[in-house]
Coordinates of C-alpha atoms in Angstrom, one line a residue:
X1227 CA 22.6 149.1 122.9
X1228 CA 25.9 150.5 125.1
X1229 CA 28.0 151.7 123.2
X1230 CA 30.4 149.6 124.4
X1231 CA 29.3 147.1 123.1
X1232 CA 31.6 147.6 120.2
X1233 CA 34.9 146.5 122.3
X1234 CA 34.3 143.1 121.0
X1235 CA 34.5 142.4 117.6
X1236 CA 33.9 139.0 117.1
X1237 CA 32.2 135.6 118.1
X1238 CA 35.4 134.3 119.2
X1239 CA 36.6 137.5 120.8
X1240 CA 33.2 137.5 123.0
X1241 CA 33.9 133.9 123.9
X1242 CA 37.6 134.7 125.0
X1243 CA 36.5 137.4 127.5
X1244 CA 34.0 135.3 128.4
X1245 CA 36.6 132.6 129.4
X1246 CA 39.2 135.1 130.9
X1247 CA 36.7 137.5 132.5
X1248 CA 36.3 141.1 131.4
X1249 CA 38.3 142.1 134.1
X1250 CA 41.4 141.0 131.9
X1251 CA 39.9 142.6 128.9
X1252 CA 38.6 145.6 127.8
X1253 CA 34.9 146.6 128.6
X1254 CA 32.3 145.8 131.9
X1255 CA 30.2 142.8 132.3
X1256 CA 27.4 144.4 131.0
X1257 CA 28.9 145.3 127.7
X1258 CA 29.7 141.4 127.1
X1259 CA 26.3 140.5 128.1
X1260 CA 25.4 143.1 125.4
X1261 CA 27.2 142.5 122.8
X1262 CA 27.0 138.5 123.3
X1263 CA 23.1 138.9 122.5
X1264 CA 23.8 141.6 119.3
X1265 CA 26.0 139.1 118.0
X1266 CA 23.5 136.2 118.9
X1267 CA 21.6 138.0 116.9
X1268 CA 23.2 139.0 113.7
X1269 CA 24.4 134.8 113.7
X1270 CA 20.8 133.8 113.9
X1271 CA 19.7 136.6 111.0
X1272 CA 23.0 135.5 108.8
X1273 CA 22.3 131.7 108.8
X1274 CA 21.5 130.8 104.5
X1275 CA 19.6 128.0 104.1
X1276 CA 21.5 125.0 102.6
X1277 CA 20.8 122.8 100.0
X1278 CA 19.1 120.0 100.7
X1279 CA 21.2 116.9 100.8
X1280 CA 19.9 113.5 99.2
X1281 CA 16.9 111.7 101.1
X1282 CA 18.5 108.9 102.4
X1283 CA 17.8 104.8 101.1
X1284 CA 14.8 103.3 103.4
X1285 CA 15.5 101.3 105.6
X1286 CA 15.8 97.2 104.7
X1287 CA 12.8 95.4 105.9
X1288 CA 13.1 93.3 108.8
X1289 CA 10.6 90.3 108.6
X1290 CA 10.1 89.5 112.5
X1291 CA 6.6 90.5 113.9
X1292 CA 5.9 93.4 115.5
X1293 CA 4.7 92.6 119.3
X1294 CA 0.9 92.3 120.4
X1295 CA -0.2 96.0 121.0
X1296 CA -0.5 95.7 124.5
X1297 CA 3.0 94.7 124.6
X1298 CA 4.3 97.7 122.8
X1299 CA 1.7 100.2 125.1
X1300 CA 4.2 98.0 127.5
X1301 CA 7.4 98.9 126.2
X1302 CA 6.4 102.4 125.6
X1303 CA 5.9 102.8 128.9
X1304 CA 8.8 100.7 130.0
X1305 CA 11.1 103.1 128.2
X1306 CA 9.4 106.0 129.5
X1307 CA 10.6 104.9 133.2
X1308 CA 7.2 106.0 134.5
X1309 CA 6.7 104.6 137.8
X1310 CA 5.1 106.0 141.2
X1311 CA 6.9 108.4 143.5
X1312 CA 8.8 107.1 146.5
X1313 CA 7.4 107.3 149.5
X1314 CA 8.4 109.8 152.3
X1315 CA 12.4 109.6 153.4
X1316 CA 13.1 108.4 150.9
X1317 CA 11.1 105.2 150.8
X1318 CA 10.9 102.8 147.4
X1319 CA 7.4 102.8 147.6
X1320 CA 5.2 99.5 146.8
X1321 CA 4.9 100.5 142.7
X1322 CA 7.5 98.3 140.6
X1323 CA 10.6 99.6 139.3
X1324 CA 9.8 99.6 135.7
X1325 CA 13.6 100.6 134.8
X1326 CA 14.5 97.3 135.7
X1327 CA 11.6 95.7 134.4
X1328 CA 12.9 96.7 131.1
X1329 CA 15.6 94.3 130.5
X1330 CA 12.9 91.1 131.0
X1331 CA 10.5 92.5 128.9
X1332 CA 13.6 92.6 125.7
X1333 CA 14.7 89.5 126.9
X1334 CA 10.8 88.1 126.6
X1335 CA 10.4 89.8 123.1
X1336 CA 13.7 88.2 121.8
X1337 CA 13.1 85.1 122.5
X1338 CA 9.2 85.4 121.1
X1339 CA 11.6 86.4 117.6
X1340 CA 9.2 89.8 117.8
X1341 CA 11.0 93.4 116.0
X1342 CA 10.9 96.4 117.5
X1343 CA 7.8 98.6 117.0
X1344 CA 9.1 101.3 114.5
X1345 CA 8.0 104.3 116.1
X1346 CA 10.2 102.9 119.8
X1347 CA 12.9 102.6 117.9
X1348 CA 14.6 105.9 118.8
X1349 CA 13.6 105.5 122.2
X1350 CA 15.2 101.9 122.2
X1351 CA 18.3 103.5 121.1
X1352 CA 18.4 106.4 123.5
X1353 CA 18.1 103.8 125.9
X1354 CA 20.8 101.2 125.1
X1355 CA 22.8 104.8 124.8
X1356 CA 22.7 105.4 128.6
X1357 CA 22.5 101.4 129.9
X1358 CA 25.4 99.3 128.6
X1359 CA 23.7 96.5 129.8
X1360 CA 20.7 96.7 127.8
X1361 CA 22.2 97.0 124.8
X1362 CA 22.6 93.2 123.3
X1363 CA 19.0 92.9 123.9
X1364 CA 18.0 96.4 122.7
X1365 CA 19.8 96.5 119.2
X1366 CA 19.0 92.5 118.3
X1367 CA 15.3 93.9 119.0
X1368 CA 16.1 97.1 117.0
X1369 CA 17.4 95.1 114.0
X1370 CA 18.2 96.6 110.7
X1371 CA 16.3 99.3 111.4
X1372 CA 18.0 100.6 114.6
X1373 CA 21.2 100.2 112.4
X1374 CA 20.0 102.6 109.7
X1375 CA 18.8 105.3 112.1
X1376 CA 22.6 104.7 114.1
X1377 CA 24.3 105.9 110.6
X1378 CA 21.9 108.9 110.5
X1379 CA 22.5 110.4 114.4
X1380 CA 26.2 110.1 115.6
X1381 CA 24.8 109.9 119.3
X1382 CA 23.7 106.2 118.3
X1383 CA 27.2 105.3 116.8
X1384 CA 27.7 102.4 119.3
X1385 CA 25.3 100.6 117.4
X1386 CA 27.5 100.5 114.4
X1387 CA 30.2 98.6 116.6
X1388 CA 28.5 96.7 119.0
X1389 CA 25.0 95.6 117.5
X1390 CA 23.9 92.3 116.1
X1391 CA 23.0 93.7 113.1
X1392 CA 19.1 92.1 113.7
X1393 CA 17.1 89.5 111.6
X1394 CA 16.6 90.1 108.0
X1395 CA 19.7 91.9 107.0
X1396 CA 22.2 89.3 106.9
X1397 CA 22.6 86.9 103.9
X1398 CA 21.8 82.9 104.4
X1399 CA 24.6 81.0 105.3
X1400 CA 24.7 79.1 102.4
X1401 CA 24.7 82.0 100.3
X1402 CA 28.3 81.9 99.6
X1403 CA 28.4 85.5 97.1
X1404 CA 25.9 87.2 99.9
X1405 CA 28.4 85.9 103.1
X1406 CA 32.0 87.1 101.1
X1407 CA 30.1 90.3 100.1
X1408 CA 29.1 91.8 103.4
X1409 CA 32.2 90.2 105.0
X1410 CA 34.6 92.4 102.7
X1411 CA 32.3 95.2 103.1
X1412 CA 30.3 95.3 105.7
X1413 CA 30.1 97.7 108.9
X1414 CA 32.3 95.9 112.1
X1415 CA 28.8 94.7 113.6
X1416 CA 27.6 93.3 110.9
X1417 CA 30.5 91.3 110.1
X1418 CA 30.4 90.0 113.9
X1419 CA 26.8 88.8 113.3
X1420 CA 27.8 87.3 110.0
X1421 CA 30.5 85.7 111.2
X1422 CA 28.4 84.2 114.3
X1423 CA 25.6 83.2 112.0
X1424 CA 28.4 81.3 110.1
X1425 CA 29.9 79.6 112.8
X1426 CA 26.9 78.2 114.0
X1427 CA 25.8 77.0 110.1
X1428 CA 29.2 75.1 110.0
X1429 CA 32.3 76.3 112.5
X1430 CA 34.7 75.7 109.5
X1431 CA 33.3 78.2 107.4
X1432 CA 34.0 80.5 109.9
X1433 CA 37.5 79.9 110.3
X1434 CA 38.0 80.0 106.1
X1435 CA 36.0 83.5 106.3
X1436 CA 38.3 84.5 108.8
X1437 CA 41.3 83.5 107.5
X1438 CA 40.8 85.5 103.9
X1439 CA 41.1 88.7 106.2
X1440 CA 43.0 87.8 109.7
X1441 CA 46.2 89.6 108.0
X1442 CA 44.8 92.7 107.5
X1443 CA 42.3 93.4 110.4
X1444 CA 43.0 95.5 113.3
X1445 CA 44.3 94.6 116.7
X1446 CA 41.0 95.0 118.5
X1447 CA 38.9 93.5 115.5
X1448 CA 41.2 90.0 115.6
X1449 CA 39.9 89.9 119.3
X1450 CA 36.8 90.1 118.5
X1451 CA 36.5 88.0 116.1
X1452 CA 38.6 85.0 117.9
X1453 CA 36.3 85.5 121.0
X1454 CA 33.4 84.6 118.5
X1455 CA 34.5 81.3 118.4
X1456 CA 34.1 80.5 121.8
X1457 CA 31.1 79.6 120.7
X1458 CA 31.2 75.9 118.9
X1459 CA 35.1 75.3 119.9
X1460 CA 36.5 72.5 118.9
X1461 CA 39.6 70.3 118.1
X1462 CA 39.4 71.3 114.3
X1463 CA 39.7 75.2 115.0
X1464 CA 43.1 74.3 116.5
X1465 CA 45.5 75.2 113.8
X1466 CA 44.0 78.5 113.5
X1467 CA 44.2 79.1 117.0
X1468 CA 48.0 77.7 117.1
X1469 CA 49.0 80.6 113.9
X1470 CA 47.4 83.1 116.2
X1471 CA 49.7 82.3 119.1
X1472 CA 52.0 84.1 117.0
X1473 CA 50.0 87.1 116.7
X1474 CA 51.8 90.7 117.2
X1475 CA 49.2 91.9 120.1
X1476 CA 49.4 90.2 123.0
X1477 CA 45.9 90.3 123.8
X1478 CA 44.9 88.1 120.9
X1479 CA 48.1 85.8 121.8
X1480 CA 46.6 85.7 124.8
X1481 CA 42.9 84.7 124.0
X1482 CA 44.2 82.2 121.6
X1483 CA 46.0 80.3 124.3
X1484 CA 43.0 80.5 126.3
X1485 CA 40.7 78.8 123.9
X1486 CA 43.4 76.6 123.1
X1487 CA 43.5 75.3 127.0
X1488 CA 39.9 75.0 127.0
X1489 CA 40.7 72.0 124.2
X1490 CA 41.7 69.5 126.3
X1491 CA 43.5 67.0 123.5
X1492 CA 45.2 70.3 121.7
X1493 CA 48.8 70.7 121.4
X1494 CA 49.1 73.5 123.1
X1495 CA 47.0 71.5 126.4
X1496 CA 49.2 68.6 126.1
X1497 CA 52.9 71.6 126.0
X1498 CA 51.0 72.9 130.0
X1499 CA 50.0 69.6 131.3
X1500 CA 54.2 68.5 130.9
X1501 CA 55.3 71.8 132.4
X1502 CA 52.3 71.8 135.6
X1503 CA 52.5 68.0 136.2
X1504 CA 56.2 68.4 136.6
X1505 CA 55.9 71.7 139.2
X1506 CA 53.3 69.7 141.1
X1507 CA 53.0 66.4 142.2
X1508 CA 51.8 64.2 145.5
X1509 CA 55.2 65.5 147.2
X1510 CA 54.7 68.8 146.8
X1511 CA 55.0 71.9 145.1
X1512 CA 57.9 73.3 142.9
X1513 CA 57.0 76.2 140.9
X1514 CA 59.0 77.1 138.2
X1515 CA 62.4 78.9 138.2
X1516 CA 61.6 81.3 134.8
X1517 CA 59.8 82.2 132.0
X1518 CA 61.4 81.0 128.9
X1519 CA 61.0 81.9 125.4
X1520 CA 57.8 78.9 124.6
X1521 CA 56.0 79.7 127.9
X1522 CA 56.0 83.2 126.6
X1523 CA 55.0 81.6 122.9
X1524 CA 52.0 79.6 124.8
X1525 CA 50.3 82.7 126.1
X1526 CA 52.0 83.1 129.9
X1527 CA 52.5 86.3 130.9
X1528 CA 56.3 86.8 132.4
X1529 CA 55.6 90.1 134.7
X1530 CA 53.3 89.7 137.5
X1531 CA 50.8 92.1 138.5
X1532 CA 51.6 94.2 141.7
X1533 CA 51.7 92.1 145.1
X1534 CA 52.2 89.3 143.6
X1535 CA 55.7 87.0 143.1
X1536 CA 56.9 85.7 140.1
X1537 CA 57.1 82.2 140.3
X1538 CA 53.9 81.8 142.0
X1539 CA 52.2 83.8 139.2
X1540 CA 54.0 81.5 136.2
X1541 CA 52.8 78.5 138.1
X1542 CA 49.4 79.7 138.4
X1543 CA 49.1 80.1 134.7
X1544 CA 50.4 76.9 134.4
X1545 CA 48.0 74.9 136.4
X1546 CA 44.9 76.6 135.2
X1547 CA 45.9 76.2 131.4
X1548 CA 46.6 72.2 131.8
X1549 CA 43.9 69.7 131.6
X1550 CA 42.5 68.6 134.5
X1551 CA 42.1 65.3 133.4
X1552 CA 46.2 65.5 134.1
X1553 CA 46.1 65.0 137.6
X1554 CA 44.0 62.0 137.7
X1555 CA 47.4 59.9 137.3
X1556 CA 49.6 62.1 138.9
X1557 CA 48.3 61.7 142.3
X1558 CA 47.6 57.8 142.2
X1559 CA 43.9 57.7 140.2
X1560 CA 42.2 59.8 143.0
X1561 CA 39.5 62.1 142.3
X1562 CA 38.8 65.6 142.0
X1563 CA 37.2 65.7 145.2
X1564 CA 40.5 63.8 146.7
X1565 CA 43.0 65.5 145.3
X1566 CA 41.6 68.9 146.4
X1567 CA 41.3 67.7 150.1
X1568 CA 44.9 66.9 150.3
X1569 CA 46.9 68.9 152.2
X1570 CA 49.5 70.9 150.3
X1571 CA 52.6 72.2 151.7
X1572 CA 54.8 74.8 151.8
X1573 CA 51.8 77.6 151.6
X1574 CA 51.1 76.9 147.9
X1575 CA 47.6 75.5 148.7
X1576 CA 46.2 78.4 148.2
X1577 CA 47.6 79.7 144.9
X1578 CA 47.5 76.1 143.8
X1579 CA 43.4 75.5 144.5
X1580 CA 42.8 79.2 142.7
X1581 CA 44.6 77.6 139.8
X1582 CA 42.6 75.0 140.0
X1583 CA 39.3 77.1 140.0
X1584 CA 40.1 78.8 137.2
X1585 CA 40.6 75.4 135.2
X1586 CA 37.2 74.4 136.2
X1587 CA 35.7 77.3 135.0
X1588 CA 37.4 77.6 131.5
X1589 CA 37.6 73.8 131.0
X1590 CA 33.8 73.7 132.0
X1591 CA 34.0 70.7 133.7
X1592 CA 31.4 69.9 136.9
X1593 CA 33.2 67.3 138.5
X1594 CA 35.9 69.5 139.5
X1595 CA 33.7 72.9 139.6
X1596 CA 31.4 70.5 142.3
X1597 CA 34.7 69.7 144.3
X1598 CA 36.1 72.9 144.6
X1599 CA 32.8 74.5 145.9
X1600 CA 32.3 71.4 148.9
X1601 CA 29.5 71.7 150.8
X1602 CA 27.5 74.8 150.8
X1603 CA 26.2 74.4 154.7
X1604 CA 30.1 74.6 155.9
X1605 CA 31.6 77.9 156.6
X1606 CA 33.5 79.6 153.7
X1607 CA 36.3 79.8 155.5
X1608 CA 36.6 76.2 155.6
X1609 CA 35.9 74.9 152.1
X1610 CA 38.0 73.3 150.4
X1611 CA 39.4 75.6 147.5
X1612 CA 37.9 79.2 147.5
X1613 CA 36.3 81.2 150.4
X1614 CA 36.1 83.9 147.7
X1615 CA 32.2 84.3 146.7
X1616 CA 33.3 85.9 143.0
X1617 CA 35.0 82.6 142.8
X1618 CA 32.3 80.9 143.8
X1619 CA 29.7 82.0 141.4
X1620 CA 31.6 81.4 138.9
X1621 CA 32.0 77.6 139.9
X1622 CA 28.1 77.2 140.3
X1623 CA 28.0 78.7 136.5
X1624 CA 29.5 75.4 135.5
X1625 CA 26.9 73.6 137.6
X1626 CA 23.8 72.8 135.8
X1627 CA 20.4 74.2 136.7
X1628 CA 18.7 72.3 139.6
X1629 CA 22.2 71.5 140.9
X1630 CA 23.0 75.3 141.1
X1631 CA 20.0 76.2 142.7
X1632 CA 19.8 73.6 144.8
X1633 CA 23.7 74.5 146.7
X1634 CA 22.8 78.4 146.6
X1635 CA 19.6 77.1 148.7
X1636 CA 21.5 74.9 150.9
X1637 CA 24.2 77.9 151.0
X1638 CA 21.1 80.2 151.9
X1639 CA 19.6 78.0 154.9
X1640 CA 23.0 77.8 156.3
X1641 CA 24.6 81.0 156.4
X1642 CA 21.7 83.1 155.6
X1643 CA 21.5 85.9 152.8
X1644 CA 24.0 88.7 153.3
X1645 CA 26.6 86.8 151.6
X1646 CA 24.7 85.1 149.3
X1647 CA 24.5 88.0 146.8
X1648 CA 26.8 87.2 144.3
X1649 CA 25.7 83.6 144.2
X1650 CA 21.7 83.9 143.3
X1651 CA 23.2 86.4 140.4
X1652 CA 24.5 83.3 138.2
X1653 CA 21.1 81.2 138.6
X1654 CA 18.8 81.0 135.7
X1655 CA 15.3 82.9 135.7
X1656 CA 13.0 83.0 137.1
X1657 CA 14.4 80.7 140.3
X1658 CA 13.6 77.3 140.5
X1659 CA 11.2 76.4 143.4
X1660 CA 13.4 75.3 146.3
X1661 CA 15.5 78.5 145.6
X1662 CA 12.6 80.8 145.6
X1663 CA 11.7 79.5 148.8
X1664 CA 15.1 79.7 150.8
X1665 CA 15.3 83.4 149.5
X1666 CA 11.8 84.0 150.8
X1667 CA 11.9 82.3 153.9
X1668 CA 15.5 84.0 154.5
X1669 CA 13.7 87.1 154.2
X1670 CA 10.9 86.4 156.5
X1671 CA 13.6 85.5 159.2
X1672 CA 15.2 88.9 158.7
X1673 CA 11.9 90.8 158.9
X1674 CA 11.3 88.5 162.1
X1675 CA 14.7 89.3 163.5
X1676 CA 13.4 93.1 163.7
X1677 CA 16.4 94.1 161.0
X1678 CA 14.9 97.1 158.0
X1679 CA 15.2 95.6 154.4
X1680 CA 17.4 97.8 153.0
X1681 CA 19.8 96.0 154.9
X1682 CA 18.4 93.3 151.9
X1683 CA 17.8 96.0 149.7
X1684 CA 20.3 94.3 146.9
X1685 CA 19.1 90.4 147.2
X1686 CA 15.1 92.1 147.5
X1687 CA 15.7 93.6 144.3
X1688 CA 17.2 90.4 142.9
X1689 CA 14.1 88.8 143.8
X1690 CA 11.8 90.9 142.1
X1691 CA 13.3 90.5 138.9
X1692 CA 14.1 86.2 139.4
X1693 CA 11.4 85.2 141.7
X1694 CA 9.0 82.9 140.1
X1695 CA 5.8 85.3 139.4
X1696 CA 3.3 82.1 140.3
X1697 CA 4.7 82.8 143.9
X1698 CA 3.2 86.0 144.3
X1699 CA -0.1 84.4 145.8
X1700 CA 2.2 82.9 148.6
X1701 CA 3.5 86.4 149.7
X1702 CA 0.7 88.0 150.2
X1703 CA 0.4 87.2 154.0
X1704 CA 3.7 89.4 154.2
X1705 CA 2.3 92.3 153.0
X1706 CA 0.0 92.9 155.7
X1707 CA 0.1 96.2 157.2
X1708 CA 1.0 95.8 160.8
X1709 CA -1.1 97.1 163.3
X1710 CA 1.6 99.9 164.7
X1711 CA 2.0 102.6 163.2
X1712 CA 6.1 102.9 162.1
X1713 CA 8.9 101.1 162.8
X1714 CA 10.6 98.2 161.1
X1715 CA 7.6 96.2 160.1
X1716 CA 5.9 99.1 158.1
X1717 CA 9.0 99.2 156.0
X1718 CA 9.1 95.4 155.4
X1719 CA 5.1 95.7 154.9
X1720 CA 5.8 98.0 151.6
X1721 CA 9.0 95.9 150.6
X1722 CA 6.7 92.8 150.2
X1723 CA 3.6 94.8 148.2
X1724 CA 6.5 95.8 145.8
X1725 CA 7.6 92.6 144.8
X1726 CA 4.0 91.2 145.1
X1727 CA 3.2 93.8 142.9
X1728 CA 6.4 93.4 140.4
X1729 CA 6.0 90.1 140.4
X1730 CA 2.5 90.2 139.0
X1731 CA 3.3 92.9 136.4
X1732 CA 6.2 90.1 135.3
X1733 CA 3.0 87.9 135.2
X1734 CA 1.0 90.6 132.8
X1735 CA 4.2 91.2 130.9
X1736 CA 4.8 87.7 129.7
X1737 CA 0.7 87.6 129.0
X1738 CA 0.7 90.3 126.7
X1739 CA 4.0 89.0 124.8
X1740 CA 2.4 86.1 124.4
X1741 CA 1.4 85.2 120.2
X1742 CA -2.4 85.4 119.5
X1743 CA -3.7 82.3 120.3
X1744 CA -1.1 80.8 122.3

């Protein structure tokens, strides 16, 4: 060893020069590499054994069924991510993507009431680790057992905040010792899953085993908790919901005058419908001139958000927090439908008809939500509330079912697919038939047109995972490989064998999921 070597006399020293560089301390490059790997070493040789701490509880026994073994030889190899290479320049290829394959199969599995196979748990939770998005899914198919090994490996702590807590751990809600036991002491996820399993057992339970505690919870936990009972809202939660207005963060003030809104005969409803009805009417608009003291009470936020002007930002919150039933009688008994094609002066029509939108959406109602879309063959531009497509979609959400499908169809025929993105991402899987077929056919034409499909790369992806798999039998005429070599059509040719292809491994998923016997 160099003898100098001994210029550095500890791990920390080494680490400083390491930082600074040895030309601002004392020896060469060669002596830190040196003495780095002596002391490396002499830590390695001077590590004791410790004492064995105490073998931890097993964990509780979750009751669900373990999948069909061809379905967990499935997930393994979902989790694994193993799929064929892409093709040359950096081509997709015609194998499936099996990464996003994954959040169908847990989907599939939950609603089959199947646990995850022990030995994929870990993988499971590496995985919700790195995808947000799979991790609802993921930890409710985990259950108590992905819990347990959470509190053992800090690098799974999100599951202690933001899982389900799984079948078999929770008590019945009718066990009233078992439900104010783990409420008082339970981890933050399992007190969300208790609470949930309560609400939907009897919604007034809920709010008496939130109440015990509301006091003493923390800012973000009260959130949490009173966005829980978005779920089963009704009139009777509203004197809960009226305290919380008072609440010292304004984020909960805020969600509690949101739910309250969405209660059409509450209070809080009726306090918005007298202050929007009287800022705007069949003569006009008038927003308001401030922001007093019980606006501020009912959840309206005084300071407007950059770009935008005060008065039309209090009237916004205004509109979209009053019932829509409201405006029925202010303008004369017309309808939804009406009312929005009415010309509205003074450039408020378009703050007003966003207002509008946003009731739709958190009031839920159709009628309105169908009014403020119009027709889905007319341009954008011209509809009658919102050329906004993130607007859109969230109108169609209201919609149900076939009625969504069936305007994203129309939209598609009409206008094509590049701006139809946003829209087939709120309809229900896999697509209904005359969806399917508008997306298909819309894809045909582009291939026709002489356009590549990554120009479609986002709404081809879409319809590998959505796309009814019984539909793979009429695709395969598109996955003929044309007779030139190159070009366009060889691209399209390997776009079409991939979702051919994904949409029969869908097929065999959904097989092997299936219950013996079924």
């Amino acid at each position: 060893m160099n003898a100098d070597t001994t210029a550095y006399g500890d791990w920390d020293e080494l680490v400083g020069a390491a930082l600074l560089g040895t030309e601002r301390r004392q020896g060469s490059p060669e002596a830190l590499l040196g003495a780095a790997a002596l002391q490396t070493v002499r830590r390695r040789a001077g590590l004791l054994p410790a004492e064995a701490g105490p073998r931890p509880e097993p964990a509780p026994r979750d009751p669900r069924p373990a999948p069909p073994e061809p379905a967990r030889r499935r997930l393994a190899q979902l989790l694994a991510g193993r799929t064929a290479a892409a093709g040359s320049g950096g081509r997709r290829g015609s194998a499936p993507d099996l990464t996003e394959l994954l959040p169908q199969w847990l989907a599939a599995a939950g609603q089959h009431g199947y646990r995850a196979p022990a030995s994929l748990v870990p993988a499971l939770l590496d995985a919700a680790r790195a995808r947000t998005d799979l991790r609802p899914q993921a930890l409710a198919l985990a259950g108590t057992r992905g819990l347990w090994l959470a509190r053992l490996n800090p690098d799974w702590r999100f599951a202690l905040r933001g899982g389900s807590g799984g079948a078999g751990e929770l008590p019945g809600a009718e066990d009233a010792a078992g439900v104010e036991r783990l409420w008082q002491e339970g981890l933050f996820a399992e007190r969300v899953a208790l609470l949930g399993l309560v609400r939907a057992h009897e919604p007034a339970a809920a709010i008496r085993l939130l109440t015990t505690t509301w006091a003493s919870e923390r800012a973000e936990d009260r959130l949490m908790f009173l966005d829980s009972l978005r779920v089963g809202l009704s009139d009777d939660d509203e004197p809960f919901l009226e305290e919380a207005l008072a609440d010292r963060s304004r984020n909960v003030r805020a969600t509690a005058a949101e739910l309250l809104s969405a209660l059409p005969g509450s209070a809080l409803a009726g306090r918005m419908a007298e202050r929007a009805l009287a800022c705007v009417g069949p003569d006009g608009v008038t927003p308001p001139a401030d922001c007093d003291a019980e606006m501020l009470r009912d959840g309206v936020v005084k300071r407007p958000p950059a770009g935008r002007g005060e008065r039309a930002w209090w009237l916004g919150q205004l509109v979209e927090t009053a019932p829509l039933a409201c405006w029925r009688q202010r303008f004369g008994g017309l309808g939804p439908a009406e009312i929005v094609a009415r010309p509205v002066a003074e450039g408020w029509a378009e703050e007003l008809h966003a207002a509008w939108c946003r009731a739709a959406v958190r009031q839920r109602d159709p009628a309105w939500s169908r009014a403020l879309l119009g027709s889905a063959s007319a341009p954008p531009a011209t509809g009658p509330a919102t050329a906004s497509l993130a607007e859109r979609a969230k109108l169609l959400s209201i919609l149900d079912e076939e009625q969504r499908a069936a305007w994203i169809a129309e939209f598609i025929r009409a206008h094509g697919l590049s701006e139809a993105f946003q829209l087939l991402g709120v309809c229900v899987v896999p697509w209904a038939g005359p969806l399917g077929r508008a997306v298909v056919e819309a894809l045909d034409s582009a291939r026709e047109a002489g356009g590549y499909p990554w120009s479609f790369s986002g709404v081809m992806g879409l319809a590998e995972r959505c796309l009814d798999p019984a539909e793979a039998g009429r695709l395969d005429a598109m996955t003929a490989e044309p007779a030139e070599a190159g070009g366009a059509a060889a691209y399209w040719s390997e776009a079409f064998q991939r979702l051919v292809a994904t949409l029969r491994l869908r097929a065999t998923m959904h097989a092997e999921l299936a219950p013996a016997g079924r």
